[in-house]
Every structure is written in structure tokens, then in C-alpha cells.
PDB file of C-alpha atoms in Angstrom:
ATOM      1  CA  UNK A  72     -35.034  23.264  22.216  1.00  0.00           C
ATOM      2  CA  UNK A  73     -32.345  20.599  23.254  1.00  0.00           C
ATOM      3  CA  UNK A  74     -32.770  19.011  19.647  1.00  0.00           C
ATOM      4  CA  UNK A  75     -32.399  22.141  17.864  1.00  0.00           C
ATOM      5  CA  UNK A  76     -29.311  23.032  19.602  1.00  0.00           C
ATOM      6  CA  UNK A  77     -27.675  19.757  19.050  1.00  0.00           C
ATOM      7  CA  UNK A  78     -28.593  19.998  15.323  1.00  0.00           C
ATOM      8  CA  UNK A  79     -26.904  23.524  15.186  1.00  0.00           C
ATOM      9  CA  UNK A  80     -23.679  22.388  16.521  1.00  0.00           C
ATOM     10  CA  UNK A  81     -20.893  23.947  14.414  1.00  0.00           C
ATOM     11  CA  UNK A  82     -19.158  21.163  12.214  1.00  0.00           C
ATOM     12  CA  UNK A  83     -15.371  22.306  11.265  1.00  0.00           C
ATOM     13  CA  UNK A  84     -12.630  20.790   9.298  1.00  0.00           C
ATOM     14  CA  UNK A  85     -11.525  18.452  12.228  1.00  0.00           C
ATOM     15  CA  UNK A  86     -14.930  16.972  12.898  1.00  0.00           C
ATOM     16  CA  UNK A  87     -15.168  16.333   9.140  1.00  0.00           C
ATOM     17  CA  UNK A  88     -11.497  14.744   9.316  1.00  0.00           C
ATOM     18  CA  UNK A  89     -12.430  12.628  12.033  1.00  0.00           C
ATOM     19  CA  UNK A  90     -15.557  11.208  10.448  1.00  0.00           C
ATOM     20  CA  UNK A  91     -13.870  10.719   7.465  1.00  0.00           C
ATOM     21  CA  UNK A  92     -11.239   8.449   8.976  1.00  0.00           C
ATOM     22  CA  UNK A  93     -13.960   6.569  10.900  1.00  0.00           C
ATOM     23  CA  UNK A  94     -16.294   6.231   7.772  1.00  0.00           C
ATOM     24  CA  UNK A  95     -13.434   4.963   5.556  1.00  0.00           C
ATOM     25  CA  UNK A  96     -12.128   2.767   8.321  1.00  0.00           C
ATOM     26  CA  UNK A  97     -15.428   1.152   8.566  1.00  0.00           C
ATOM     27  CA  UNK A  98     -15.863   0.792   4.981  1.00  0.00           C
ATOM     28  CA  UNK A  99     -12.466  -0.917   4.697  1.00  0.00           C
ATOM     29  CA  UNK A 100     -12.952  -3.081   7.526  1.00  0.00           C
ATOM     30  CA  UNK A 101     -16.018  -4.486   5.877  1.00  0.00           C
ATOM     31  CA  UNK A 102     -14.024  -4.855   2.721  1.00  0.00           C
ATOM     32  CA  UNK A 103     -11.444  -6.845   4.559  1.00  0.00           C
ATOM     33  CA  UNK A 104     -14.212  -9.094   5.983  1.00  0.00           C
ATOM     34  CA  UNK A 105     -15.621  -9.620   2.458  1.00  0.00           C
ATOM     35  CA  UNK A 106     -12.171 -10.321   1.078  1.00  0.00           C
ATOM     36  CA  UNK A 107     -11.321 -12.815   4.041  1.00  0.00           C
ATOM     37  CA  UNK A 108     -14.248 -15.191   3.429  1.00  0.00           C
ATOM     38  CA  UNK A 109     -13.131 -16.754   0.296  1.00  0.00           C
ATOM     39  CA  UNK A 110      -9.706 -17.636   1.313  1.00  0.00           C
ATOM     40  CA  UNK A 111     -10.977 -18.984   4.620  1.00  0.00           C
ATOM     41  CA  UNK A 112     -13.372 -21.112   3.022  1.00  0.00           C
ATOM     42  CA  UNK A 113     -10.825 -22.358   0.787  1.00  0.00           C
ATOM     43  CA  UNK A 114      -8.446 -23.098   3.429  1.00  0.00           C
ATOM     44  CA  UNK A 115     -11.287 -25.097   5.417  1.00  0.00           C
ATOM     45  CA  UNK A 116     -11.964 -26.844   2.025  1.00  0.00           C
ATOM     46  CA  UNK A 117      -8.278 -28.035   1.540  1.00  0.00           C
ATOM     47  CA  UNK A 118      -8.040 -29.006   5.063  1.00  0.00           C
ATOM     48  CA  UNK A 119     -10.852 -31.211   4.744  1.00  0.00           C
ATOM     49  CA  UNK A 120      -9.534 -32.879   1.598  1.00  0.00           C
ATOM     50  CA  UNK A 121      -6.288 -33.552   3.204  1.00  0.00           C
ATOM     51  CA  UNK A 122      -2.863 -31.960   3.405  1.00  0.00           C
ATOM     52  CA  UNK A 123      -1.907 -30.214   0.017  1.00  0.00           C
ATOM     53  CA  UNK A 124       1.136 -28.026   1.104  1.00  0.00           C
ATOM     54  CA  UNK A 125       1.417 -26.057  -2.196  1.00  0.00           C
ATOM     55  CA  UNK A 126      -2.272 -24.839  -2.028  1.00  0.00           C
ATOM     56  CA  UNK A 127      -1.909 -24.355   1.581  1.00  0.00           C
ATOM     57  CA  UNK A 128       1.081 -22.236   1.181  1.00  0.00           C
ATOM     58  CA  UNK A 129      -0.721 -19.930  -1.464  1.00  0.00           C
ATOM     59  CA  UNK A 130      -3.665 -19.628   0.613  1.00  0.00           C
ATOM     60  CA  UNK A 131      -1.554 -18.521   3.547  1.00  0.00           C
ATOM     61  CA  UNK A 132      -0.093 -15.723   1.617  1.00  0.00           C
ATOM     62  CA  UNK A 133      -3.575 -14.874   0.384  1.00  0.00           C
ATOM     63  CA  UNK A 134      -4.903 -14.825   3.978  1.00  0.00           C
ATOM     64  CA  UNK A 135      -2.643 -12.044   5.060  1.00  0.00           C
ATOM     65  CA  UNK A 136      -4.007  -9.251   2.947  1.00  0.00           C
ATOM     66  CA  UNK A 137      -7.570  -9.216   4.006  1.00  0.00           C
ATOM     67  CA  UNK A 138      -6.642  -9.225   7.808  1.00  0.00           C
ATOM     68  CA  UNK A 139      -3.920  -6.474   7.061  1.00  0.00           C
ATOM     69  CA  UNK A 140      -6.661  -4.338   5.665  1.00  0.00           C
ATOM     70  CA  UNK A 141      -8.849  -4.949   8.635  1.00  0.00           C
ATOM     71  CA  UNK A 142      -6.013  -4.165  10.938  1.00  0.00           C
ATOM     72  CA  UNK A 143      -5.274  -0.913   9.148  1.00  0.00           C
ATOM     73  CA  UNK A 144      -8.927   0.056   9.055  1.00  0.00           C
ATOM     74  CA  UNK A 145      -9.068  -0.423  12.836  1.00  0.00           C
ATOM     75  CA  UNK A 146      -6.316   2.031  12.958  1.00  0.00           C
ATOM     76  CA  UNK A 147      -7.886   4.472  10.907  1.00  0.00           C
ATOM     77  CA  UNK A 148     -10.916   4.355  13.333  1.00  0.00           C
ATOM     78  CA  UNK A 149      -8.981   5.013  16.093  1.00  0.00           C
ATOM     79  CA  UNK A 150      -7.173   7.955  14.708  1.00  0.00           C
ATOM     80  CA  UNK A 151     -10.666   9.223  13.645  1.00  0.00           C
ATOM     81  CA  UNK A 152     -11.832   8.693  17.261  1.00  0.00           C
ATOM     82  CA  UNK A 153      -8.844  10.685  18.623  1.00  0.00           C
ATOM     83  CA  UNK A 154      -9.534  13.599  16.191  1.00  0.00           C
ATOM     84  CA  UNK A 155     -13.040  13.480  17.199  1.00  0.00           C
ATOM     85  CA  UNK A 156     -12.142  13.975  20.785  1.00  0.00           C
ATOM     86  CA  UNK A 157     -10.062  17.135  19.836  1.00  0.00           C
ATOM     87  CA  UNK A 158     -11.818  20.695  20.740  1.00  0.00           C
ATOM     88  CA  UNK A 159     -12.950  21.198  17.234  1.00  0.00           C
ATOM     89  CA  UNK A 160     -13.812  24.766  17.512  1.00  0.00           C
ATOM     90  CA  UNK A 161     -10.194  25.711  18.559  1.00  0.00           C
ATOM     91  CA  UNK A 162      -8.399  23.726  15.766  1.00  0.00           C
ATOM     92  CA  UNK A 163      -8.094  23.557  12.089  1.00  0.00           C
ATOM     93  CA  UNK A 164      -7.007  20.624   9.951  1.00  0.00           C
ATOM     94  CA  UNK A 165      -3.473  20.998   8.382  1.00  0.00           C
ATOM     95  CA  UNK A 166      -2.328  19.630   5.123  1.00  0.00           C
ATOM     96  CA  UNK A 167      -0.491  17.010   7.148  1.00  0.00           C
ATOM     97  CA  UNK A 168      -3.791  15.700   8.576  1.00  0.00           C
ATOM     98  CA  UNK A 169      -5.292  15.216   5.040  1.00  0.00           C
ATOM     99  CA  UNK A 170      -2.156  13.801   3.692  1.00  0.00           C
ATOM    100  CA  UNK A 171      -2.198  11.299   6.680  1.00  0.00           C
ATOM    101  CA  UNK A 172      -5.934  10.603   5.814  1.00  0.00           C
ATOM    102  CA  UNK A 173      -5.308  10.067   2.064  1.00  0.00           C
ATOM    103  CA  UNK A 174      -2.154   7.966   2.502  1.00  0.00           C
ATOM    104  CA  UNK A 175      -3.974   5.549   4.820  1.00  0.00           C
ATOM    105  CA  UNK A 176      -6.973   5.359   2.546  1.00  0.00           C
ATOM    106  CA  UNK A 177      -5.102   4.878  -0.729  1.00  0.00           C
ATOM    107  CA  UNK A 178      -2.490   2.267   0.889  1.00  0.00           C
ATOM    108  CA  UNK A 179      -5.067   0.154   2.250  1.00  0.00           C
ATOM    109  CA  UNK A 180      -7.164   0.133  -1.051  1.00  0.00           C
ATOM    110  CA  UNK A 181      -3.516  -0.753  -2.661  1.00  0.00           C
ATOM    111  CA  UNK A 182      -3.142  -3.647  -0.304  1.00  0.00           C
ATOM    112  CA  UNK A 183      -6.599  -4.901  -1.205  1.00  0.00           C
ATOM    113  CA  UNK A 184      -6.009  -4.474  -4.692  1.00  0.00           C
ATOM    114  CA  UNK A 185      -2.425  -5.961  -5.017  1.00  0.00           C
ATOM    115  CA  UNK A 186      -3.064  -8.678  -2.402  1.00  0.00           C
ATOM    116  CA  UNK A 187      -6.504  -9.941  -3.672  1.00  0.00           C
ATOM    117  CA  UNK A 188      -6.279  -9.414  -7.454  1.00  0.00           C
ATOM    118  CA  UNK A 189      -2.561  -9.850  -7.504  1.00  0.00           C
ATOM    119  CA  UNK A 190      -3.034 -13.133  -6.197  1.00  0.00           C
ATOM    120  CA  UNK A 191      -5.471 -14.273  -9.246  1.00  0.00           C
ATOM    121  CA  UNK A 192      -3.101 -12.636 -11.454  1.00  0.00           C
ATOM    122  CA  UNK A 193      -0.098 -14.439 -10.356  1.00  0.00           C
ATOM    123  CA  UNK A 194      -1.939 -17.855 -10.434  1.00  0.00           C
ATOM    124  CA  UNK A 195      -3.146 -17.306 -13.906  1.00  0.00           C
ATOM    125  CA  UNK A 196       0.308 -16.242 -14.932  1.00  0.00           C
ATOM    126  CA  UNK A 197       1.901 -19.425 -13.229  1.00  0.00           C
ATOM    127  CA  UNK A 198      -0.460 -21.614 -15.400  1.00  0.00           C
ATOM    128  CA  UNK A 199       0.476 -19.857 -18.654  1.00  0.00           C
ATOM    129  CA  UNK A 200       4.220 -19.133 -17.724  1.00  0.00           C
ATOM    130  CA  UNK A 201       5.636 -21.983 -15.525  1.00  0.00           C
ATOM    131  CA  UNK A 202       9.148 -21.640 -13.995  1.00  0.00           C
ATOM    132  CA  UNK A 203       8.932 -17.752 -13.326  1.00  0.00           C
ATOM    133  CA  UNK A 204       6.626 -18.007 -10.154  1.00  0.00           C
ATOM    134  CA  UNK A 205       9.299 -16.758  -7.778  1.00  0.00           C
ATOM    135  CA  UNK A 206      10.060 -13.448  -9.701  1.00  0.00           C
ATOM    136  CA  UNK A 207       6.427 -12.476 -10.019  1.00  0.00           C
ATOM    137  CA  UNK A 208       5.683 -13.417  -6.235  1.00  0.00           C
ATOM    138  CA  UNK A 209       8.470 -11.271  -5.274  1.00  0.00           C
ATOM    139  CA  UNK A 210       7.097  -8.590  -7.164  1.00  0.00           C
ATOM    140  CA  UNK A 211       3.906  -9.051  -5.451  1.00  0.00           C
ATOM    141  CA  UNK A 212       5.278  -8.934  -2.154  1.00  0.00           C
ATOM    142  CA  UNK A 213       7.142  -5.830  -2.964  1.00  0.00           C
ATOM    143  CA  UNK A 214       3.859  -4.111  -4.057  1.00  0.00           C
ATOM    144  CA  UNK A 215       2.331  -5.249  -0.734  1.00  0.00           C
ATOM    145  CA  UNK A 216       5.479  -3.880   1.411  1.00  0.00           C
ATOM    146  CA  UNK A 217       5.207  -0.649  -0.449  1.00  0.00           C
ATOM    147  CA  UNK A 218       1.625  -0.298   0.254  1.00  0.00           C
ATOM    148  CA  UNK A 219       2.184  -1.180   3.916  1.00  0.00           C
ATOM    149  CA  UNK A 220       4.988   1.515   4.052  1.00  0.00           C
ATOM    150  CA  UNK A 221       2.751   4.083   2.779  1.00  0.00           C
ATOM    151  CA  UNK A 222       0.059   3.193   5.519  1.00  0.00           C
ATOM    152  CA  UNK A 223       2.872   3.448   8.233  1.00  0.00           C
ATOM    153  CA  UNK A 224       3.914   6.845   6.996  1.00  0.00           C
ATOM    154  CA  UNK A 225       0.234   8.002   6.968  1.00  0.00           C
ATOM    155  CA  UNK A 226      -0.250   6.896  10.595  1.00  0.00           C
ATOM    156  CA  UNK A 227       3.044   8.441  11.511  1.00  0.00           C
ATOM    157  CA  UNK A 228       1.903  11.863  10.111  1.00  0.00           C
ATOM    158  CA  UNK A 229      -1.335  11.527  11.971  1.00  0.00           C
ATOM    159  CA  UNK A 230       0.406  10.734  15.056  1.00  0.00           C
ATOM    160  CA  UNK A 231       2.684  13.763  14.666  1.00  0.00           C
ATOM    161  CA  UNK A 232      -0.425  15.786  14.427  1.00  0.00           C
ATOM    162  CA  UNK A 233      -2.046  14.293  17.563  1.00  0.00           C
ATOM    163  CA  UNK A 234       1.224  14.997  19.469  1.00  0.00           C
ATOM    164  CA  UNK A 235       1.368  18.387  18.249  1.00  0.00           C
ATOM    165  CA  UNK A 236      -2.291  19.173  19.394  1.00  0.00           C
ATOM    166  CA  UNK A 237      -1.881  17.233  22.726  1.00  0.00           C
ATOM    167  CA  UNK A 238       1.495  18.215  23.915  1.00  0.00           C
ATOM    168  CA  UNK A 239       2.166  21.755  22.203  1.00  0.00           C
ATOM    169  CA  UNK A 240      -0.923  23.670  23.307  1.00  0.00           C
ATOM    170  CA  UNK A 241      -0.166  27.097  24.471  1.00  0.00           C
ATOM    171  CA  UNK A 242      -1.091  27.667  27.983  1.00  0.00           C
ATOM    172  CA  UNK A 243      -3.688  30.365  28.837  1.00  0.00           C
TER     173      UNK A 243
END
């Protein structure tokens, strides 16, 4: 009887949104782990061969992207956990909640693509077009900055929804 009662629990939009935040957050965290291993091993290899500051500088920029994705993913998991604590049967997800979710997901994927793939593209272009490195690197950093700003906007929207639910509840 107890198992059947738990299986019949109603799942509404807020519960699904909470599960989506947590599921995507976990997936993006794992993506950040996978992305972080090659630059970390490269940094270890470079440090064992002796100091080569040009390579270390590039690897330092590259190392920031996987960990930015991981930190953002942990934020998504936390937001999903807070949504999961809400009384789901009394609430409905608003368009602001979905906008927050998709801004977080798309912006972290953009950080991964721009930061990881962009690093390889910049290095390939640097070999074929020497002398224009600073302009391309500036564009790469602008792309990362725009992606991070979109993530912050998504978190701010989620926070606004959480504040609305927790502080603006009508009294019975």
C-alpha cells in the first residue's frame, strides 16, 4: 500500500522544473569534469618539463572554463533543490522560471563550447595567422563574458521566483 501511494504522488510543473534543474546541473557538472581533465594533465606535463610561461598562460585561461561550468552546474543543482522544497501542489511554474532554466542551461553550454572549442580554434588560427592573437583572444573573452552574464541573469530570474514564493505568500 505504501509503495503504491508513493507511486501515485502527483507531479506538477514545479516538480518537473526542479528535476530538470538538478538533472541538467548534474550533467553539466560531469561535462565540466570531463573538460577539466585534459588541461589539468597538460598543466602537470608542462610543469614536469620545466617552466614555459607561454604554455602555462594559455593553459591557465583554458583551465578556467571547465571549472566555471562546474560551479554554474552546482548553482543549478542548488536552485533545483530549492524548487523541489516548494509545496508543488500549490504552485505553478511561470514563464520566468522556464526562462531562468533555459538561460542557465544554454549559457553553461556556451561557456563550454566557447571556452573549450574556442581555445583550439584560437591556437589553430594563431599558428596560421601570427600577430593577431590579442584580437582573437579578446573576442574569445567577450564570448565567455556574454555567456557568464546570461547565466547570472538566469540565476537572478530563478532567485526572483524563489523570493516571490517564499516572501509573498498570502496568509490564510
